[in-house]
């Protein structure tokens, strides 16, 4: 694991890439002997570390081998590219140690699941090495964090355009609105993805949005001005917290149909509470 982290630090970024790529190192060990290792971009520009390490093993039998990789193996790639999780499964790898889980919501825990479902034993790197990996990957991780960025306000005609997307892909939550009554509006999401934060008066009062009661069948809540609604995104670690500020309606005597709200996006679970504790001590 130590070696994989050191390799990760040597990763080479593609020259033409706009978004920050991850730094990844991978080491393959069979019967206690290192067979191959690689960092991202070592074999060719943009090549994933696991793919490169497997290729460096030059066809040796890797069945039952242990792979130490600093980032959760990818679970999807554009065809004809093969995701690393699939490559590891195809090689008959026995155990995979994972450094960081991929913060990309499309991959987060998906790579782990693919490997688990294939019968591969899974272990995590210890917290001190994960801390090092987070430092090496600060830019990569930050692009998926909601910190500071997605919060603001929205004002729109809920009759003409009832759907409003909060945040931007991949950290995005779709919300839907419909006319209710004077100073009141219906808020919609998919079943099990919406909750009224009863009695809350401000966004700051929501500590952990996942603590709300998301009833499985419930897809709408009725919110008054001043109420706080919590939307759960398509991925369970992304939430939008919304405070309904004002609801105007033509049949109330207003000159337009309009909802105004303030919002804040929160991501949770990407870093666990234990990790944060560790960082505070460090
Ligand atoms: Zn990969």
PDB file of C-alpha atoms and ligand atoms in Angstrom:
ATOM      1  CA  UNK A   1       0.000   0.000   0.000  1.00  0.00           C
ATOM      2  CA  UNK A   2       2.915   2.318   0.793  1.00  0.00           C
ATOM      3  CA  UNK A   3       4.389   1.663  -2.628  1.00  0.00           C
ATOM      4  CA  UNK A   4       1.042   2.216  -4.368  1.00  0.00           C
ATOM      5  CA  UNK A   5       0.722   5.625  -2.691  1.00  0.00           C
ATOM      6  CA  UNK A   6       4.274   6.581  -3.730  1.00  0.00           C
ATOM      7  CA  UNK A   7       3.508   5.496  -7.285  1.00  0.00           C
ATOM      8  CA  UNK A   8       0.314   7.549  -7.282  1.00  0.00           C
ATOM      9  CA  UNK A   9       2.386  10.669  -6.664  1.00  0.00           C
ATOM     10  CA  UNK A  10       4.256  10.028  -9.934  1.00  0.00           C
ATOM     11  CA  UNK A  11       1.087  10.003 -12.050  1.00  0.00           C
ATOM     12  CA  UNK A  12       1.247  11.889 -15.326  1.00  0.00           C
ATOM     13  CA  UNK A  13      -1.647  14.102 -16.361  1.00  0.00           C
ATOM     14  CA  UNK A  14      -2.793  14.257 -19.971  1.00  0.00           C
ATOM     15  CA  UNK A  15      -1.596  17.507 -21.490  1.00  0.00           C
ATOM     16  CA  UNK A  16      -4.922  18.307 -23.160  1.00  0.00           C
ATOM     17  CA  UNK A  17      -7.148  17.637 -20.181  1.00  0.00           C
ATOM     18  CA  UNK A  18      -9.136  20.495 -18.641  1.00  0.00           C
ATOM     19  CA  UNK A  19     -10.496  18.812 -15.495  1.00  0.00           C
ATOM     20  CA  UNK A  20      -8.020  17.558 -12.879  1.00  0.00           C
ATOM     21  CA  UNK A  21      -7.459  13.783 -13.243  1.00  0.00           C
ATOM     22  CA  UNK A  22      -6.758  11.517 -10.269  1.00  0.00           C
ATOM     23  CA  UNK A  23      -3.289  10.393  -9.202  1.00  0.00           C
ATOM     24  CA  UNK A  24      -3.374   6.606  -8.996  1.00  0.00           C
ATOM     25  CA  UNK A  25      -0.883   3.872  -8.243  1.00  0.00           C
ATOM     26  CA  UNK A  26      -1.417   0.111  -8.410  1.00  0.00           C
ATOM     27  CA  UNK A  27       0.680  -2.840  -7.238  1.00  0.00           C
ATOM     28  CA  UNK A  28      -0.020  -6.500  -7.995  1.00  0.00           C
ATOM     29  CA  UNK A  29       1.277  -9.151  -5.580  1.00  0.00           C
ATOM     30  CA  UNK A  30       1.017 -12.899  -6.156  1.00  0.00           C
ATOM     31  CA  UNK A  31       2.018 -15.454  -3.524  1.00  0.00           C
ATOM     32  CA  UNK A  32       3.763 -12.712  -1.556  1.00  0.00           C
ATOM     33  CA  UNK A  33       5.860 -11.559  -4.526  1.00  0.00           C
ATOM     34  CA  UNK A  34       5.356  -8.303  -6.421  1.00  0.00           C
ATOM     35  CA  UNK A  35       4.489  -9.110 -10.013  1.00  0.00           C
ATOM     36  CA  UNK A  36       3.849  -5.666 -11.458  1.00  0.00           C
ATOM     37  CA  UNK A  37       3.120  -2.050 -10.582  1.00  0.00           C
ATOM     38  CA  UNK A  38       2.199   1.148 -12.378  1.00  0.00           C
ATOM     39  CA  UNK A  39       1.051   4.701 -11.962  1.00  0.00           C
ATOM     40  CA  UNK A  40      -1.557   6.507 -13.989  1.00  0.00           C
ATOM     41  CA  UNK A  41      -0.193   7.508 -17.390  1.00  0.00           C
ATOM     42  CA  UNK A  42       2.951   5.345 -17.075  1.00  0.00           C
ATOM     43  CA  UNK A  43       2.220   3.029 -20.025  1.00  0.00           C
ATOM     44  CA  UNK A  44       0.566   5.650 -22.205  1.00  0.00           C
ATOM     45  CA  UNK A  45      -1.098   9.031 -21.770  1.00  0.00           C
ATOM     46  CA  UNK A  46      -4.287   8.684 -19.743  1.00  0.00           C
ATOM     47  CA  UNK A  47      -3.835   4.947 -19.156  1.00  0.00           C
ATOM     48  CA  UNK A  48      -5.293   3.809 -15.858  1.00  0.00           C
ATOM     49  CA  UNK A  49      -2.831   2.397 -13.325  1.00  0.00           C
ATOM     50  CA  UNK A  50      -4.577  -0.967 -12.940  1.00  0.00           C
ATOM     51  CA  UNK A  51      -4.702  -1.530 -16.706  1.00  0.00           C
ATOM     52  CA  UNK A  52      -1.035  -0.632 -17.038  1.00  0.00           C
ATOM     53  CA  UNK A  53      -0.038  -2.871 -14.119  1.00  0.00           C
ATOM     54  CA  UNK A  54      -1.922  -5.838 -15.607  1.00  0.00           C
ATOM     55  CA  UNK A  55      -0.229  -5.241 -18.964  1.00  0.00           C
ATOM     56  CA  UNK A  56       3.165  -5.009 -17.255  1.00  0.00           C
ATOM     57  CA  UNK A  57       2.574  -8.457 -15.773  1.00  0.00           C
ATOM     58  CA  UNK A  58       2.938  -9.682 -19.382  1.00  0.00           C
ATOM     59  CA  UNK A  59       0.427 -12.469 -19.263  1.00  0.00           C
ATOM     60  CA  UNK A  60       1.494 -14.045 -15.938  1.00  0.00           C
ATOM     61  CA  UNK A  61      -1.237 -15.940 -14.174  1.00  0.00           C
ATOM     62  CA  UNK A  62      -2.775 -13.400 -11.804  1.00  0.00           C
ATOM     63  CA  UNK A  63      -5.506 -15.651 -10.429  1.00  0.00           C
ATOM     64  CA  UNK A  64      -5.805 -15.237  -6.685  1.00  0.00           C
ATOM     65  CA  UNK A  65      -3.394 -12.269  -6.725  1.00  0.00           C
ATOM     66  CA  UNK A  66      -3.748  -9.233  -4.441  1.00  0.00           C
ATOM     67  CA  UNK A  67      -4.082  -5.805  -6.048  1.00  0.00           C
ATOM     68  CA  UNK A  68      -3.349  -2.618  -4.107  1.00  0.00           C
ATOM     69  CA  UNK A  69      -4.864   0.340  -5.915  1.00  0.00           C
ATOM     70  CA  UNK A  70      -5.071   3.868  -4.523  1.00  0.00           C
ATOM     71  CA  UNK A  71      -8.383   4.661  -6.222  1.00  0.00           C
ATOM     72  CA  UNK A  72     -11.508   2.563  -6.520  1.00  0.00           C
ATOM     73  CA  UNK A  73     -11.259   0.739  -9.869  1.00  0.00           C
ATOM     74  CA  UNK A  74     -13.447   2.344 -12.530  1.00  0.00           C
ATOM     75  CA  UNK A  75     -16.759   0.638 -13.247  1.00  0.00           C
ATOM     76  CA  UNK A  76     -17.574   2.225 -16.591  1.00  0.00           C
ATOM     77  CA  UNK A  77     -15.697   3.564 -19.571  1.00  0.00           C
ATOM     78  CA  UNK A  78     -16.735   4.562 -23.042  1.00  0.00           C
ATOM     79  CA  UNK A  79     -16.667   1.516 -25.372  1.00  0.00           C
ATOM     80  CA  UNK A  80     -14.437  -0.074 -26.559  1.00  0.00           C
ATOM     81  CA  UNK A  81     -12.463   0.727 -23.395  1.00  0.00           C
ATOM     82  CA  UNK A  82     -12.823  -1.887 -20.666  1.00  0.00           C
ATOM     83  CA  UNK A  83     -13.339  -0.645 -17.099  1.00  0.00           C
ATOM     84  CA  UNK A  84     -10.581  -1.619 -14.668  1.00  0.00           C
ATOM     85  CA  UNK A  85     -12.996  -3.434 -12.353  1.00  0.00           C
ATOM     86  CA  UNK A  86     -13.844  -5.742 -15.274  1.00  0.00           C
ATOM     87  CA  UNK A  87     -10.151  -6.254 -16.071  1.00  0.00           C
ATOM     88  CA  UNK A  88      -9.477  -7.297 -12.470  1.00  0.00           C
ATOM     89  CA  UNK A  89     -12.410  -9.710 -12.557  1.00  0.00           C
ATOM     90  CA  UNK A  90     -11.223 -11.164 -15.881  1.00  0.00           C
ATOM     91  CA  UNK A  91      -7.768 -11.800 -14.382  1.00  0.00           C
ATOM     92  CA  UNK A  92      -9.279 -13.755 -11.482  1.00  0.00           C
ATOM     93  CA  UNK A  93      -7.814 -11.371  -8.882  1.00  0.00           C
ATOM     94  CA  UNK A  94      -8.547 -12.628  -5.360  1.00  0.00           C
ATOM     95  CA  UNK A  95      -8.307  -9.523  -3.178  1.00  0.00           C
ATOM     96  CA  UNK A  96      -8.366  -5.796  -3.894  1.00  0.00           C
ATOM     97  CA  UNK A  97      -7.216  -3.121  -1.453  1.00  0.00           C
ATOM     98  CA  UNK A  98      -8.800   0.257  -2.257  1.00  0.00           C
ATOM     99  CA  UNK A  99      -7.288   3.615  -1.261  1.00  0.00           C
ATOM    100  CA  UNK A 100      -9.998   6.192  -1.969  1.00  0.00           C
ATOM    101  CA  UNK A 101     -13.480   5.626  -3.289  1.00  0.00           C
ATOM    102  CA  UNK A 102     -14.072   7.507  -6.501  1.00  0.00           C
ATOM    103  CA  UNK A 103     -15.890  10.776  -5.679  1.00  0.00           C
ATOM    104  CA  UNK A 104     -17.513  10.775  -9.123  1.00  0.00           C
ATOM    105  CA  UNK A 105     -21.139   9.862  -8.284  1.00  0.00           C
ATOM    106  CA  UNK A 106     -21.284   7.687 -11.407  1.00  0.00           C
ATOM    107  CA  UNK A 107     -18.499   5.487 -10.055  1.00  0.00           C
ATOM    108  CA  UNK A 108     -18.623   5.978  -6.279  1.00  0.00           C
ATOM    109  CA  UNK A 109     -18.977   2.492  -4.746  1.00  0.00           C
ATOM    110  CA  UNK A 110     -19.948   1.083  -8.172  1.00  0.00           C
ATOM    111  CA  UNK A 111     -16.444  -0.293  -8.742  1.00  0.00           C
ATOM    112  CA  UNK A 112     -16.482  -1.811  -5.255  1.00  0.00           C
ATOM    113  CA  UNK A 113     -19.868  -3.398  -5.955  1.00  0.00           C
ATOM    114  CA  UNK A 114     -18.735  -4.888  -9.277  1.00  0.00           C
ATOM    115  CA  UNK A 115     -15.761  -6.526  -7.550  1.00  0.00           C
ATOM    116  CA  UNK A 116     -17.821  -7.662  -4.564  1.00  0.00           C
ATOM    117  CA  UNK A 117     -20.480  -9.207  -6.813  1.00  0.00           C
ATOM    118  CA  UNK A 118     -17.712 -11.097  -8.637  1.00  0.00           C
ATOM    119  CA  UNK A 119     -16.580 -12.656  -5.352  1.00  0.00           C
ATOM    120  CA  UNK A 120     -13.395 -10.591  -4.900  1.00  0.00           C
ATOM    121  CA  UNK A 121     -12.411  -9.863  -1.279  1.00  0.00           C
ATOM    122  CA  UNK A 122     -12.208  -6.127  -0.586  1.00  0.00           C
ATOM    123  CA  UNK A 123     -10.162  -4.169   1.910  1.00  0.00           C
ATOM    124  CA  UNK A 124      -9.576  -0.478   2.539  1.00  0.00           C
ATOM    125  CA  UNK A 125      -6.239   1.287   2.915  1.00  0.00           C
ATOM    126  CA  UNK A 126      -5.578   2.534   6.483  1.00  0.00           C
ATOM    127  CA  UNK A 127      -6.650   6.073   7.378  1.00  0.00           C
ATOM    128  CA  UNK A 128      -3.152   7.583   7.388  1.00  0.00           C
ATOM    129  CA  UNK A 129      -2.526   6.499   3.771  1.00  0.00           C
ATOM    130  CA  UNK A 130      -5.984   7.673   2.739  1.00  0.00           C
ATOM    131  CA  UNK A 131      -5.057  11.043   4.214  1.00  0.00           C
ATOM    132  CA  UNK A 132      -1.932  11.159   2.036  1.00  0.00           C
ATOM    133  CA  UNK A 133      -3.974  10.186  -1.001  1.00  0.00           C
ATOM    134  CA  UNK A 134      -6.456  12.967  -0.358  1.00  0.00           C
ATOM    135  CA  UNK A 135      -3.594  15.461  -0.311  1.00  0.00           C
ATOM    136  CA  UNK A 136      -2.127  14.149  -3.554  1.00  0.00           C
ATOM    137  CA  UNK A 137      -5.609  14.197  -5.112  1.00  0.00           C
ATOM    138  CA  UNK A 138      -6.883  17.482  -3.673  1.00  0.00           C
ATOM    139  CA  UNK A 139      -7.778  19.033  -7.043  1.00  0.00           C
ATOM    140  CA  UNK A 140      -9.378  15.841  -8.307  1.00  0.00           C
ATOM    141  CA  UNK A 141     -11.495  15.438  -5.170  1.00  0.00           C
ATOM    142  CA  UNK A 142     -12.489  19.087  -4.909  1.00  0.00           C
ATOM    143  CA  UNK A 143     -14.145  19.113  -8.311  1.00  0.00           C
ATOM    144  CA  UNK A 144     -16.759  16.738  -6.879  1.00  0.00           C
ATOM    145  CA  UNK A 145     -17.307  18.520  -3.609  1.00  0.00           C
ATOM    146  CA  UNK A 146     -20.225  20.789  -3.030  1.00  0.00           C
ATOM    147  CA  UNK A 147     -18.172  23.007  -0.711  1.00  0.00           C
ATOM    148  CA  UNK A 148     -18.786  26.648  -1.306  1.00  0.00           C
ATOM    149  CA  UNK A 149     -20.026  26.256  -4.842  1.00  0.00           C
ATOM    150  CA  UNK A 150     -23.656  25.167  -5.169  1.00  0.00           C
ATOM    151  CA  UNK A 151     -25.565  27.522  -2.977  1.00  0.00           C
ATOM    152  CA  UNK A 152     -27.641  30.437  -4.036  1.00  0.00           C
ATOM    153  CA  UNK A 153     -31.155  31.423  -4.905  1.00  0.00           C
ATOM    154  CA  UNK A 154     -33.609  30.797  -7.703  1.00  0.00           C
ATOM    155  CA  UNK A 155     -36.642  32.666  -8.945  1.00  0.00           C
ATOM    156  CA  UNK A 156     -38.810  31.262 -11.712  1.00  0.00           C
ATOM    157  CA  UNK A 157     -42.316  30.784 -13.091  1.00  0.00           C
ATOM    158  CA  UNK A 158     -43.345  27.370 -11.751  1.00  0.00           C
ATOM    159  CA  UNK A 159     -46.195  27.047 -14.249  1.00  0.00           C
ATOM    160  CA  UNK A 160     -44.095  27.650 -17.357  1.00  0.00           C
ATOM    161  CA  UNK A 161     -40.997  25.771 -16.161  1.00  0.00           C
ATOM    162  CA  UNK A 162     -41.786  23.557 -13.175  1.00  0.00           C
ATOM    163  CA  UNK A 163     -38.437  21.712 -13.183  1.00  0.00           C
ATOM    164  CA  UNK A 164     -35.388  23.353 -11.683  1.00  0.00           C
ATOM    165  CA  UNK A 165     -31.963  21.685 -11.478  1.00  0.00           C
ATOM    166  CA  UNK A 166     -29.907  22.687  -8.475  1.00  0.00           C
ATOM    167  CA  UNK A 167     -26.124  22.508  -8.833  1.00  0.00           C
ATOM    168  CA  UNK A 168     -24.355  21.274 -11.940  1.00  0.00           C
ATOM    169  CA  UNK A 169     -23.459  17.825 -13.181  1.00  0.00           C
ATOM    170  CA  UNK A 170     -22.298  15.572 -11.620  1.00  0.00           C
ATOM    171  CA  UNK A 171     -23.381  17.215  -8.350  1.00  0.00           C
ATOM    172  CA  UNK A 172     -26.937  18.015  -9.375  1.00  0.00           C
ATOM    173  CA  UNK A 173     -30.404  17.551  -7.931  1.00  0.00           C
ATOM    174  CA  UNK A 174     -33.580  17.992  -9.984  1.00  0.00           C
ATOM    175  CA  UNK A 175     -36.526  19.629  -8.248  1.00  0.00           C
ATOM    176  CA  UNK A 176     -40.099  20.062  -9.486  1.00  0.00           C
ATOM    177  CA  UNK A 177     -42.716  22.581  -8.370  1.00  0.00           C
ATOM    178  CA  UNK A 178     -46.428  23.010  -8.742  1.00  0.00           C
ATOM    179  CA  UNK A 179     -49.021  25.538  -7.722  1.00  0.00           C
ATOM    180  CA  UNK A 180     -50.830  24.923  -4.414  1.00  0.00           C
ATOM    181  CA  UNK A 181     -52.423  27.954  -2.776  1.00  0.00           C
ATOM    182  CA  UNK A 182     -51.671  31.345  -1.338  1.00  0.00           C
ATOM    183  CA  UNK A 183     -48.036  31.411  -0.167  1.00  0.00           C
ATOM    184  CA  UNK A 184     -47.891  27.653  -0.522  1.00  0.00           C
ATOM    185  CA  UNK A 185     -46.317  25.395  -3.143  1.00  0.00           C
ATOM    186  CA  UNK A 186     -46.023  21.676  -3.863  1.00  0.00           C
ATOM    187  CA  UNK A 187     -42.487  20.358  -4.255  1.00  0.00           C
ATOM    188  CA  UNK A 188     -41.852  17.088  -6.104  1.00  0.00           C
ATOM    189  CA  UNK A 189     -39.094  14.542  -6.542  1.00  0.00           C
ATOM    190  CA  UNK A 190     -38.889  10.796  -7.187  1.00  0.00           C
ATOM    191  CA  UNK A 191     -40.484   8.539  -4.569  1.00  0.00           C
ATOM    192  CA  UNK A 192     -38.370   8.385  -1.440  1.00  0.00           C
ATOM    193  CA  UNK A 193     -36.323  11.422  -2.417  1.00  0.00           C
ATOM    194  CA  UNK A 194     -38.071  14.295  -0.695  1.00  0.00           C
ATOM    195  CA  UNK A 195     -38.718  15.330   2.892  1.00  0.00           C
ATOM    196  CA  UNK A 196     -40.033  18.390   4.684  1.00  0.00           C
ATOM    197  CA  UNK A 197     -37.598  19.479   7.400  1.00  0.00           C
ATOM    198  CA  UNK A 198     -40.421  20.196   9.812  1.00  0.00           C
ATOM    199  CA  UNK A 199     -39.915  23.257  12.065  1.00  0.00           C
ATOM    200  CA  UNK A 200     -36.583  24.194  10.457  1.00  0.00           C
ATOM    201  CA  UNK A 201     -36.408  27.909   9.658  1.00  0.00           C
ATOM    202  CA  UNK A 202     -33.083  28.212   7.882  1.00  0.00           C
ATOM    203  CA  UNK A 203     -30.722  26.145   5.711  1.00  0.00           C
ATOM    204  CA  UNK A 204     -28.072  26.216   8.450  1.00  0.00           C
ATOM    205  CA  UNK A 205     -30.332  24.285  10.774  1.00  0.00           C
ATOM    206  CA  UNK A 206     -29.945  21.132   8.676  1.00  0.00           C
ATOM    207  CA  UNK A 207     -26.854  19.377   9.969  1.00  0.00           C
ATOM    208  CA  UNK A 208     -27.077  16.086   8.072  1.00  0.00           C
ATOM    209  CA  UNK A 209     -29.735  16.040   5.321  1.00  0.00           C
ATOM    210  CA  UNK A 210     -29.662  12.236   5.169  1.00  0.00           C
ATOM    211  CA  UNK A 211     -31.086  12.168   8.706  1.00  0.00           C
ATOM    212  CA  UNK A 212     -34.497  13.333   7.408  1.00  0.00           C
ATOM    213  CA  UNK A 213     -37.294  10.797   7.062  1.00  0.00           C
ATOM    214  CA  UNK A 214     -37.450   9.992   3.350  1.00  0.00           C
ATOM    215  CA  UNK A 215     -40.601   7.913   3.207  1.00  0.00           C
ATOM    216  CA  UNK A 216     -40.177   5.343   0.413  1.00  0.00           C
ATOM    217  CA  UNK A 217     -43.450   6.112  -1.397  1.00  0.00           C
ATOM    218  CA  UNK A 218     -43.488   9.822  -0.834  1.00  0.00           C
ATOM    219  CA  UNK A 219     -42.724  12.006  -3.850  1.00  0.00           C
ATOM    220  CA  UNK A 220     -44.109  15.403  -2.843  1.00  0.00           C
ATOM    221  CA  UNK A 221     -44.388  17.747   0.085  1.00  0.00           C
ATOM    222  CA  UNK A 222     -46.407  20.908   0.546  1.00  0.00           C
ATOM    223  CA  UNK A 223     -44.263  23.813   1.666  1.00  0.00           C
ATOM    224  CA  UNK A 224     -45.235  27.206   2.980  1.00  0.00           C
ATOM    225  CA  UNK A 225     -43.102  30.299   2.696  1.00  0.00           C
ATOM    226  CA  UNK A 226     -40.274  29.871   5.197  1.00  0.00           C
ATOM    227  CA  UNK A 227     -40.377  26.052   5.128  1.00  0.00           C
ATOM    228  CA  UNK A 228     -37.279  23.990   4.390  1.00  0.00           C
ATOM    229  CA  UNK A 229     -37.466  21.051   1.968  1.00  0.00           C
ATOM    230  CA  UNK A 230     -34.723  18.450   1.549  1.00  0.00           C
ATOM    231  CA  UNK A 231     -34.269  16.741  -1.828  1.00  0.00           C
ATOM    232  CA  UNK A 232     -32.174  13.629  -2.135  1.00  0.00           C
ATOM    233  CA  UNK A 233     -30.305  13.406  -5.422  1.00  0.00           C
ATOM    234  CA  UNK A 234     -30.144  10.407  -7.733  1.00  0.00           C
ATOM    235  CA  UNK A 235     -27.088   9.313  -5.721  1.00  0.00           C
ATOM    236  CA  UNK A 236     -27.593   8.916  -2.018  1.00  0.00           C
ATOM    237  CA  UNK A 237     -24.747  11.157  -0.971  1.00  0.00           C
ATOM    238  CA  UNK A 238     -26.001  14.306  -2.743  1.00  0.00           C
ATOM    239  CA  UNK A 239     -28.689  16.480  -1.206  1.00  0.00           C
ATOM    240  CA  UNK A 240     -30.247  19.850  -1.977  1.00  0.00           C
ATOM    241  CA  UNK A 241     -31.652  21.810   0.945  1.00  0.00           C
ATOM    242  CA  UNK A 242     -34.189  24.411  -0.122  1.00  0.00           C
ATOM    243  CA  UNK A 243     -35.911  27.185   1.809  1.00  0.00           C
ATOM    244  CA  UNK A 244     -39.063  28.450   0.147  1.00  0.00           C
ATOM    245  CA  UNK A 245     -38.831  32.238   0.390  1.00  0.00           C
ATOM    246  CA  UNK A 246     -41.825  33.466  -1.563  1.00  0.00           C
ATOM    247  CA  UNK A 247     -44.674  32.027  -3.610  1.00  0.00           C
ATOM    248  CA  UNK A 248     -46.619  34.345  -5.905  1.00  0.00           C
ATOM    249  CA  UNK A 249     -49.714  33.239  -7.769  1.00  0.00           C
ATOM    250  CA  UNK A 250     -52.010  34.939 -10.240  1.00  0.00           C
ATOM    251  CA  UNK A 251     -55.120  33.617  -8.533  1.00  0.00           C
ATOM    252  CA  UNK A 252     -53.909  35.095  -5.258  1.00  0.00           C
ATOM    253  CA  UNK A 253     -53.970  38.504  -6.889  1.00  0.00           C
ATOM    254  CA  UNK A 254     -50.265  38.645  -7.634  1.00  0.00           C
ATOM    255  CA  UNK A 255     -49.112  39.799 -11.070  1.00  0.00           C
ATOM    256  CA  UNK A 256     -47.291  36.518 -11.851  1.00  0.00           C
ATOM    257  CA  UNK A 257     -46.796  32.881 -10.881  1.00  0.00           C
ATOM    258  CA  UNK A 258     -43.401  32.708  -9.278  1.00  0.00           C
ATOM    259  CA  UNK A 259     -41.505  30.802  -6.645  1.00  0.00           C
ATOM    260  CA  UNK A 260     -38.388  32.136  -5.021  1.00  0.00           C
ATOM    261  CA  UNK A 261     -36.120  29.932  -2.915  1.00  0.00           C
ATOM    262  CA  UNK A 262     -32.638  29.778  -1.492  1.00  0.00           C
ATOM    263  CA  UNK A 263     -30.705  26.536  -1.654  1.00  0.00           C
ATOM    264  CA  UNK A 264     -27.578  24.756  -0.657  1.00  0.00           C
ATOM    265  CA  UNK A 265     -26.172  21.468  -1.966  1.00  0.00           C
ATOM    266  CA  UNK A 266     -24.531  19.101   0.491  1.00  0.00           C
ATOM    267  CA  UNK A 267     -22.539  15.971  -0.185  1.00  0.00           C
ATOM    268  CA  UNK A 268     -22.091  13.425   2.541  1.00  0.00           C
ATOM    269  CA  UNK A 269     -20.372  10.103   3.074  1.00  0.00           C
ATOM    270  CA  UNK A 270     -17.585  10.715   0.564  1.00  0.00           C
ATOM    271  CA  UNK A 271     -15.338  11.115   3.554  1.00  0.00           C
ATOM    272  CA  UNK A 272     -16.456   9.298   6.641  1.00  0.00           C
ATOM    273  CA  UNK A 273     -16.677  10.791  10.122  1.00  0.00           C
ATOM    274  CA  UNK A 274     -13.696   8.699  11.255  1.00  0.00           C
ATOM    275  CA  UNK A 275     -11.474  10.226   8.591  1.00  0.00           C
ATOM    276  CA  UNK A 276     -12.390  13.728   9.700  1.00  0.00           C
ATOM    277  CA  UNK A 277     -11.584  12.803  13.267  1.00  0.00           C
ATOM    278  CA  UNK A 278      -8.224  11.514  12.149  1.00  0.00           C
ATOM    279  CA  UNK A 279      -7.459  14.752  10.328  1.00  0.00           C
ATOM    280  CA  UNK A 280      -8.324  16.841  13.360  1.00  0.00           C
ATOM    281  CA  UNK A 281      -5.878  14.846  15.471  1.00  0.00           C
ATOM    282  CA  UNK A 282      -3.141  15.017  12.861  1.00  0.00           C
TER     283      UNK A 282
HETATM  284 ZN1  LIG B   1      -9.782   2.382 -14.613  1.00  0.00          ZN
END
